[in-house]
Coordinates of C-alpha atoms and ligand atoms in Angstrom, one line a residue:
X506 CA -117.9 77.3 40.6
X507 CA -114.9 77.4 42.9
X508 CA -112.5 76.9 40.0
X509 CA -113.6 80.1 38.4
X510 CA -112.3 83.5 39.7
X511 CA -114.0 85.8 37.3
X512 CA -117.0 85.9 34.9
X513 CA -115.8 84.3 31.6
X514 CA -114.0 85.7 29.8
X515 CA -112.2 87.6 32.6
X516 CA -110.6 91.1 32.1
X517 CA -107.2 90.0 30.9
X518 CA -108.7 87.6 28.3
X519 CA -110.9 90.4 27.1
X520 CA -107.9 92.6 26.7
X521 CA -106.1 90.0 24.7
X522 CA -109.2 89.3 22.6
X523 CA -109.2 93.0 21.6
X524 CA -105.5 92.9 20.7
X525 CA -106.2 89.7 18.7
X526 CA -108.9 91.3 16.7
X527 CA -106.5 93.8 15.3
X528 CA -103.6 91.4 14.8
X529 CA -104.9 87.9 14.0
X530 CA -106.8 87.0 10.8
X531 CA -110.4 86.6 11.5
X532 CA -110.7 83.4 9.5
X533 CA -109.0 81.6 12.4
X534 CA -111.7 81.0 15.0
X535 CA -111.5 80.0 18.7
X536 CA -114.1 77.9 20.6
X537 CA -113.5 79.8 23.8
X538 CA -112.1 83.3 24.1
X539 CA -110.0 82.4 27.2
X540 CA -106.3 82.9 26.9
X541 CA -104.3 80.1 28.5
X542 CA -101.3 80.7 30.7
X543 CA -100.6 77.2 32.0
X544 CA -102.0 73.7 32.3
X545 CA -102.0 70.7 34.6
X546 CA -103.4 67.2 33.8
X547 CA -107.0 67.8 32.9
X548 CA -107.0 71.5 33.7
X549 CA -106.3 74.7 31.7
X550 CA -105.5 77.8 33.7
X551 CA -106.3 81.1 31.9
X552 CA -104.7 84.5 32.3
X553 CA -107.3 85.5 34.9
X554 CA -106.6 82.5 37.1
X555 CA -109.7 80.6 36.0
X556 CA -109.2 76.8 36.0
X557 CA -111.0 75.0 33.2
X558 CA -111.7 71.3 33.1
X559 CA -110.3 70.1 29.8
X560 CA -112.4 67.5 28.0
X561 CA -110.9 68.3 24.6
X562 CA -107.1 67.8 24.9
X563 CA -106.6 70.4 22.2
X564 CA -108.5 68.0 19.8
X565 CA -107.1 64.7 21.0
X566 CA -103.5 65.9 21.2
X567 CA -102.4 66.2 24.8
X568 CA -103.4 62.6 25.6
X569 CA -100.3 62.1 27.8
X570 CA -100.9 65.2 29.9
X571 CA -100.2 68.9 29.6
X572 CA -97.5 69.5 30.1
X573 CA -96.3 65.8 30.3
X574 CA -93.1 65.4 32.3
X575 CA -91.5 62.8 29.9
X576 CA -92.3 65.1 26.9
X577 CA -91.0 68.3 28.6
X578 CA -87.8 66.6 29.8
X579 CA -87.1 65.1 26.3
X580 CA -87.8 68.5 24.6
X581 CA -85.5 70.4 27.0
X582 CA -82.7 67.8 26.5
X583 CA -83.0 67.9 22.7
X584 CA -83.3 71.6 22.3
X585 CA -80.2 72.2 24.3
X586 CA -78.2 69.8 22.0
X587 CA -79.6 71.0 18.6
X588 CA -82.9 72.3 17.3
X589 CA -82.7 71.5 13.6
X590 CA -80.5 70.1 10.9
X591 CA -83.0 69.0 8.3
X592 CA -83.2 65.2 8.1
X593 CA -82.7 65.4 4.3
X594 CA -79.3 67.1 4.8
X595 CA -77.8 65.5 7.9
X596 CA -79.9 62.9 9.7
X597 CA -80.2 62.1 13.5
X598 CA -81.2 59.2 15.6
X599 CA -84.5 60.5 17.0
X600 CA -86.2 60.4 13.6
X601 CA -85.1 56.8 13.1
X602 CA -86.3 55.8 16.6
X603 CA -89.7 57.4 16.0
X604 CA -90.0 55.4 12.8
X605 CA -89.0 52.2 14.5
X606 CA -91.7 52.8 17.2
X607 CA -94.4 53.5 14.5
X608 CA -93.4 50.4 12.6
X609 CA -93.8 48.4 15.7
X610 CA -97.0 49.9 17.1
X611 CA -99.2 50.3 14.0
X612 CA -101.4 47.3 13.0
X613 CA -99.9 44.2 11.5
X614 CA -96.5 42.6 12.0
X615 CA -95.3 42.8 8.4
X616 CA -92.2 44.7 7.3
X617 CA -92.9 48.5 7.5
X618 CA -91.3 51.9 6.8
X619 CA -92.3 55.3 8.0
X620 CA -91.8 58.9 6.9
X621 CA -92.3 62.0 9.1
X622 CA -94.1 65.3 8.4
X623 CA -95.4 68.3 10.3
X624 CA -99.2 68.1 10.3
X625 CA -102.0 65.7 9.8
X626 CA -103.0 67.2 6.4
X627 CA -99.4 66.8 5.2
X628 CA -99.3 63.2 6.2
X629 CA -102.6 62.5 4.4
X630 CA -101.2 64.3 1.3
X631 CA -98.1 62.1 1.4
X632 CA -100.1 58.9 1.9
X633 CA -102.0 59.7 -1.3
X634 CA -98.7 60.5 -3.1
X635 CA -97.3 57.2 -2.0
X636 CA -100.5 55.2 -2.9
X637 CA -100.6 56.8 -6.4
X638 CA -96.9 56.2 -7.0
X639 CA -97.0 52.6 -5.7
X640 CA -100.1 51.6 -7.7
X641 CA -99.7 53.7 -10.8
X642 CA -103.4 54.6 -10.4
X643 CA -105.0 58.0 -9.6
X644 CA -108.4 57.7 -8.1
X645 CA -108.9 58.2 -4.3
X646 CA -112.0 57.0 -2.6
X647 CA -113.3 58.8 0.5
X648 CA -116.4 58.8 2.6
X649 CA -119.4 61.0 3.5
X650 CA -118.6 63.0 6.7
X651 CA -114.8 62.5 6.3
X652 CA -112.3 65.0 7.5
X653 CA -108.7 64.9 6.3
X654 CA -107.4 68.4 6.6
X655 CA -107.4 71.9 5.1
X656 CA -104.8 71.9 2.4
X657 CA -106.0 71.8 -1.2
X658 CA -105.9 68.0 -1.7
X659 CA -107.2 67.4 1.9
X660 CA -110.0 69.9 1.4
X661 CA -111.1 67.8 -1.6
X662 CA -110.9 64.7 0.6
X663 CA -112.9 66.4 3.3
X664 CA -116.7 66.1 3.1
X665 CA -118.2 69.2 4.8
X666 CA -118.4 72.4 2.9
X667 CA -118.9 75.0 5.7
X668 CA -116.5 76.0 7.1
X669 CA -113.7 74.0 5.5
X670 CA -114.2 74.4 1.8
X671 CA -116.6 77.3 1.1
X672 CA -115.0 79.7 -1.4
X673 CA -111.6 77.9 -1.4
X674 CA -111.9 75.9 -4.6
X675 CA -111.2 74.6 -7.2
X676 CA -110.3 71.4 -5.5
X677 CA -108.0 68.6 -6.5
X678 CA -109.4 66.1 -9.0
X679 CA -109.8 62.3 -8.9
X680 CA -111.5 62.3 -5.5
X681 CA -114.6 60.1 -5.2
X682 CA -117.0 60.1 -2.3
X683 CA -119.1 57.2 -1.2
X684 CA -121.5 56.6 1.7
X685 CA -120.2 55.8 5.1
X686 CA -121.6 53.2 7.6
X687 CA -123.4 55.5 10.0
X688 CA -125.6 53.2 12.1
X689 CA -127.6 56.0 13.7
X690 CA -128.5 57.7 10.4
X691 CA -128.4 55.0 7.7
X692 CA -131.4 53.0 8.9
X693 CA -129.2 50.5 10.7
X694 CA -127.5 48.9 7.8
X695 CA -125.1 46.1 8.9
X696 CA -121.4 46.6 8.3
X697 CA -121.6 44.2 5.3
X698 CA -124.6 46.0 3.8
X699 CA -123.1 49.4 4.1
X700 CA -119.8 48.2 2.6
X701 CA -121.7 46.6 -0.3
X702 CA -123.4 49.9 -1.0
X703 CA -120.1 51.8 -1.0
X704 CA -118.3 49.1 -3.1
X705 CA -121.1 49.1 -5.7
X706 CA -120.7 52.8 -6.2
X707 CA -116.9 52.5 -6.5
X708 CA -117.2 49.8 -9.0
X709 CA -119.9 51.5 -11.1
X710 CA -118.7 55.1 -10.9
X711 CA -114.9 54.9 -10.5
X712 CA -113.9 51.4 -11.7
X713 CA -112.0 49.1 -9.4
X714 CA -108.9 49.1 -11.6
X715 CA -108.5 52.9 -11.2
X716 CA -108.5 53.1 -7.5
X717 CA -105.1 54.0 -5.9
X718 CA -106.5 54.0 -2.4
X719 CA -109.6 54.0 -0.2
X720 CA -108.9 56.5 2.6
X721 CA -110.9 56.1 5.8
X722 CA -111.0 57.2 9.4
X723 CA -111.7 54.0 11.3
X724 CA -113.8 56.2 13.6
X725 CA -114.7 59.5 12.0
X726 CA -113.5 62.6 14.0
X727 CA -114.7 66.0 12.9
X728 CA -117.5 64.3 11.0
X729 CA -119.3 63.3 14.2
X730 CA -117.4 60.4 15.9
X731 CA -119.2 58.1 13.6
X732 CA -118.4 54.5 14.5
X733 CA -119.1 52.2 11.5
X734 CA -121.1 49.1 12.0
X735 CA -119.0 46.0 12.9
X736 CA -117.6 44.3 9.8
X737 CA -117.7 47.5 7.6
X738 CA -114.0 48.2 7.8
X739 CA -113.2 44.5 7.3
X740 CA -115.3 44.3 4.2
X741 CA -113.8 47.4 2.7
X742 CA -110.3 46.1 3.6
X743 CA -111.1 42.7 1.9
X744 CA -112.3 44.5 -1.3
X745 CA -109.1 46.5 -1.4
X746 CA -107.0 43.4 -1.1
X747 CA -109.0 41.7 -3.8
X748 CA -108.8 44.6 -6.3
X749 CA -105.3 46.0 -5.6
X750 CA -106.5 49.3 -4.1
X751 CA -104.6 50.3 -1.0
X752 CA -106.4 50.8 2.3
X753 CA -105.2 54.0 4.0
X754 CA -106.4 54.3 7.6
X755 CA -106.4 58.0 8.7
X756 CA -105.7 57.4 12.4
X757 CA -104.8 61.0 13.1
X758 CA -107.5 61.5 15.7
X759 CA -108.0 57.9 16.7
X760 CA -104.4 56.8 17.1
X761 CA -102.1 56.5 20.1
X762 CA -104.3 54.9 22.7
X763 CA -107.2 57.3 22.2
X764 CA -109.8 54.5 21.6
X765 CA -108.5 52.0 24.1
X766 CA -105.9 50.3 21.9
X767 CA -102.8 51.7 20.0
X768 CA -104.9 52.3 16.9
X769 CA -108.7 52.1 16.2
X770 CA -108.1 49.7 13.3
X771 CA -107.0 47.1 15.9
X772 CA -110.6 46.9 17.3
X773 CA -111.8 45.5 13.9
X774 CA -108.7 43.4 13.3
X775 CA -108.0 45.4 10.1
X776 CA -104.5 45.8 8.9
X777 CA -104.3 48.9 6.6
X778 CA -101.6 49.2 3.9
X779 CA -100.8 52.7 5.0
X780 CA -101.6 54.5 8.3
X781 CA -101.5 58.3 8.8
X782 CA -100.8 59.6 12.4
X783 CA -100.4 63.0 14.0
X784 CA -102.4 64.7 16.9
X785 CA -101.6 62.4 19.9
X786 CA -98.2 61.4 18.6
X787 CA -95.9 63.9 20.3
X788 CA -97.7 65.4 23.3
X789 CA -98.5 68.7 21.5
X790 CA -95.4 69.2 19.3
X791 CA -96.1 69.3 15.6
X792 CA -95.3 65.9 14.2
X793 CA -97.1 63.5 11.7
X794 CA -96.3 60.3 9.9
X795 CA -97.2 57.9 7.2
X796 CA -96.4 54.3 8.1
X797 CA -97.0 51.4 5.8
X798 CA -95.9 48.3 4.0
X799 CA -92.2 48.4 3.2
X800 CA -92.7 47.6 -0.5
X801 CA -95.1 50.5 -1.0
X802 CA -93.2 53.0 1.1
X803 CA -90.0 52.1 -0.6
X804 CA -91.5 52.3 -4.1
X805 CA -90.9 56.1 -4.1
X806 CA -87.7 57.4 -5.7
X807 CA -85.1 59.0 -3.4
X808 CA -86.0 62.6 -2.8
X809 CA -89.7 62.1 -3.7
X810 CA -90.8 62.5 -0.1
X811 CA -89.7 65.0 2.6
X812 CA -89.9 68.6 3.7
X813 CA -87.7 71.1 5.6
X814 CA -89.1 70.5 9.0
X815 CA -90.6 67.0 8.7
X816 CA -89.5 64.9 11.7
X817 CA -87.9 67.9 13.5
X818 CA -85.6 66.6 16.2
X819 CA -87.4 68.4 19.0
X820 CA -90.8 67.0 17.8
X821 CA -89.2 63.5 17.6
X822 CA -87.9 63.8 21.1
X823 CA -91.3 64.8 22.3
X824 CA -92.9 61.8 20.5
X825 CA -90.4 59.4 22.1
X826 CA -91.3 60.9 25.5
X827 CA -95.0 60.6 24.7
X828 CA -94.8 57.0 23.5
X829 CA -92.8 56.0 26.6
X830 CA -95.5 57.5 28.8
X831 CA -98.2 55.6 26.8
X832 CA -96.4 52.4 27.4
X833 CA -95.4 52.9 31.0
X834 CA -98.8 54.2 32.1
X835 CA -100.7 51.8 29.8
X836 CA -102.8 54.7 28.4
X837 CA -104.9 52.3 26.3
X838 CA -106.2 50.8 29.5
X839 CA -106.7 54.3 30.8
X840 CA -108.8 55.1 27.8
X841 CA -110.9 52.0 28.3
X842 CA -111.5 53.0 32.0
X843 CA -112.7 56.4 30.8
X844 CA -115.2 54.7 28.5
X845 CA -116.3 52.4 31.3
X846 CA -117.0 55.4 33.6
X847 CA -118.4 57.9 31.2
X848 CA -120.4 55.8 28.7
X849 CA -122.9 54.4 31.2
X850 CA -123.5 57.9 32.6
X851 CA -124.2 59.3 29.1
X852 CA -126.5 56.3 28.4
X853 CA -128.4 57.0 31.6
X854 CA -128.7 60.6 30.7
X855 CA -130.1 59.7 27.3
X856 CA -132.9 57.9 29.1
X857 CA -133.9 61.2 30.7
X858 CA -134.4 63.4 27.6
X859 CA -135.6 63.0 24.0
X860 CA -133.0 65.5 22.9
X861 CA -130.4 62.8 22.7
X862 CA -130.5 60.4 19.7
X863 CA -127.3 58.4 20.1
X864 CA -124.5 57.8 22.5
X865 CA -121.4 56.3 20.9
X866 CA -117.6 56.1 20.7
X867 CA -114.7 54.0 22.0
X868 CA -112.3 54.6 24.8
X869 CA -111.8 58.2 25.5
X870 CA -113.4 59.3 22.1
X871 CA -117.1 59.5 23.1
X872 CA -120.0 61.4 21.7
X873 CA -123.5 62.5 22.2
X874 CA -125.5 63.1 19.0
X875 CA -128.7 65.1 19.4
X876 CA -131.8 63.9 17.6
X877 CA -132.3 67.1 15.5
X878 CA -129.9 67.3 12.5
X879 CA -129.2 71.0 13.3
X880 CA -126.5 72.7 15.4
X881 CA -128.6 74.7 17.9
X882 CA -128.9 72.2 20.8
X883 CA -125.2 71.1 20.7
X884 CA -124.2 74.7 20.5
X885 CA -126.3 75.7 23.5
X886 CA -125.0 72.8 25.5
X887 CA -121.4 73.6 24.7
X888 CA -121.9 77.2 25.6
X889 CA -123.4 76.2 29.0
X890 CA -120.4 73.9 29.6
X891 CA -118.0 76.7 28.6
X892 CA -119.7 79.2 30.9
X893 CA -119.2 76.7 33.8
X894 CA -115.5 76.3 32.9
X895 CA -115.6 73.0 31.1
X896 CA -114.1 72.7 27.7
X897 CA -116.2 70.5 25.4
X898 CA -116.1 70.5 21.6
X899 CA -118.8 70.0 19.0
X900 CA -118.5 68.2 15.7
X901 CA -120.5 66.4 13.0
X902 CA -121.8 67.2 9.5
X903 CA -125.0 68.6 11.2
X904 CA -123.0 70.3 14.0
X905 CA -125.2 68.3 16.4
X906 CA -122.6 66.2 18.2
X907 CA -120.9 66.9 21.5
X908 CA -117.6 65.1 21.6
X909 CA -115.4 64.2 24.6
X910 CA -111.7 63.8 24.2
X911 CA -110.3 64.1 27.7
X912 CA -106.6 63.7 28.3
X913 CA -106.0 60.0 29.0
X914 CA -104.3 60.9 32.3
X915 CA -107.2 63.1 33.6
X916 CA -107.8 62.5 37.3
X917 CA -111.1 60.7 38.1
X918 CA -112.5 63.5 40.1
X919 CA -112.0 66.1 37.4
X920 CA -113.5 63.8 34.8
X921 CA -116.6 63.1 37.0
X922 CA -116.9 66.9 37.7
X923 CA -116.7 67.6 33.9
X924 CA -119.4 65.1 33.1
X925 CA -121.6 66.4 36.0
X926 CA -121.5 69.8 34.3
X927 CA -122.3 68.3 30.9
X928 CA -125.3 66.5 32.3
X929 CA -126.6 69.6 33.9
X930 CA -126.1 71.6 30.7
X931 CA -128.1 69.1 28.7
X932 CA -130.9 68.8 31.3
X933 CA -130.9 72.6 31.5
X934 CA -131.3 72.9 27.7
X935 CA -133.9 70.1 27.7
X936 CA -135.9 72.3 30.3
Ligands
PLP1250 C1 -107.1 66.7 12.5 C2 -107.2 65.7 11.5 C3 -106.5 65.8 10.2 C4 -105.7 67.0 9.9 O1 -104.6 67.2 10.8 P1 -103.9 68.6 10.9 O2 -102.7 68.4 11.8 O3 -104.9 69.6 11.5 O4 -103.5 69.0 9.5 C5 -106.6 64.8 9.3 N1 -107.3 63.7 9.6 C6 -108.0 63.5 10.7 C7 -108.8 62.3 10.9 C8 -108.0 64.5 11.7 O5 -108.7 64.4 12.8

């Protein structure tokens, strides 16, 4: 591998790894123990000069590039003017402008409002606060395989115990979990059938009149890039409208062009009442949002929402730079092109080995699920990719999914090379 200068990890990374052991809490893990010094579109350069192909984008964050010129420029300009005032004390234009952009870009052309926060989990927490306040109801319905964050409420909303919840309870009450549409593992239920199964449980076990919101990732992220069968989201959405429950789409991983449109709800023609966003929103700076129907968002009393740093001016400048890049370079089209080049290659690969059970995903959010519902194969494949200098991530309730989240601006040759390495890794493990 000409991009690699040393065995991985190299000597400087090993040195940092040992400092880390005595300084950083061991509960925080890292997928690769390679310390990064700089990046270019689609490449991460480590402290030993090894150049890694990035098919993870820091978990769907650096979609616009890393560093992205428009983001870097906006951040520099903003931080030279002022770094913080607290929007709740003295406001500034960037926050308003990000909210205007979110109101315009999220699904539906109804009147909307937005509120800004620091992390995805915080956005989800606030969406639940708003849904409860607006409806006067308390129950929150979530799905099998869901991932919504690591704070107390969002741990309760998240499905998988290990590593996210083990030993961290007790969890927030009034969270009810129902089955997801998971075509590869639910016997091929149609979207309508899977929705009927979920709705029946909600009505029998929770009671429609108690449901403040149904919270769903339109394509599940950490849970395994599960794409529900067509019609599932629409049926859930229709039930919400009929019963007065709010539909909250968690678009934190799927949003901002990742799946080939601004938001994944767009593919199914679903218009959620509230949408949560984060990850890809600001080119790597911490920013998150709740956007939704004006009547719901404005139902909360003044001072009921907020936070010291939420909508920090530097993060807002970064978001405006990132969104400008998405518009100017049409990154939704770029995500669709990534799907068109990678998906056929993965499908052809699946023909060559019985290890692969399912190939799925949309845009630049693509996954390989291995047949066995255990983590060994995915973990061996990921390790082989890492050893060859390609960053791929695993996910899934069974830990048996390899997921691809390349930067949307990745050059074609790097993407092709990354997929070559992945193919070889899988064929190598298949023997
Ligand atoms: C990552 C993620 C979150 C949590 O976001 P953080 O910024 O890590 O708190 C919530 N929901 C989904 C769908 C995510 O992918």
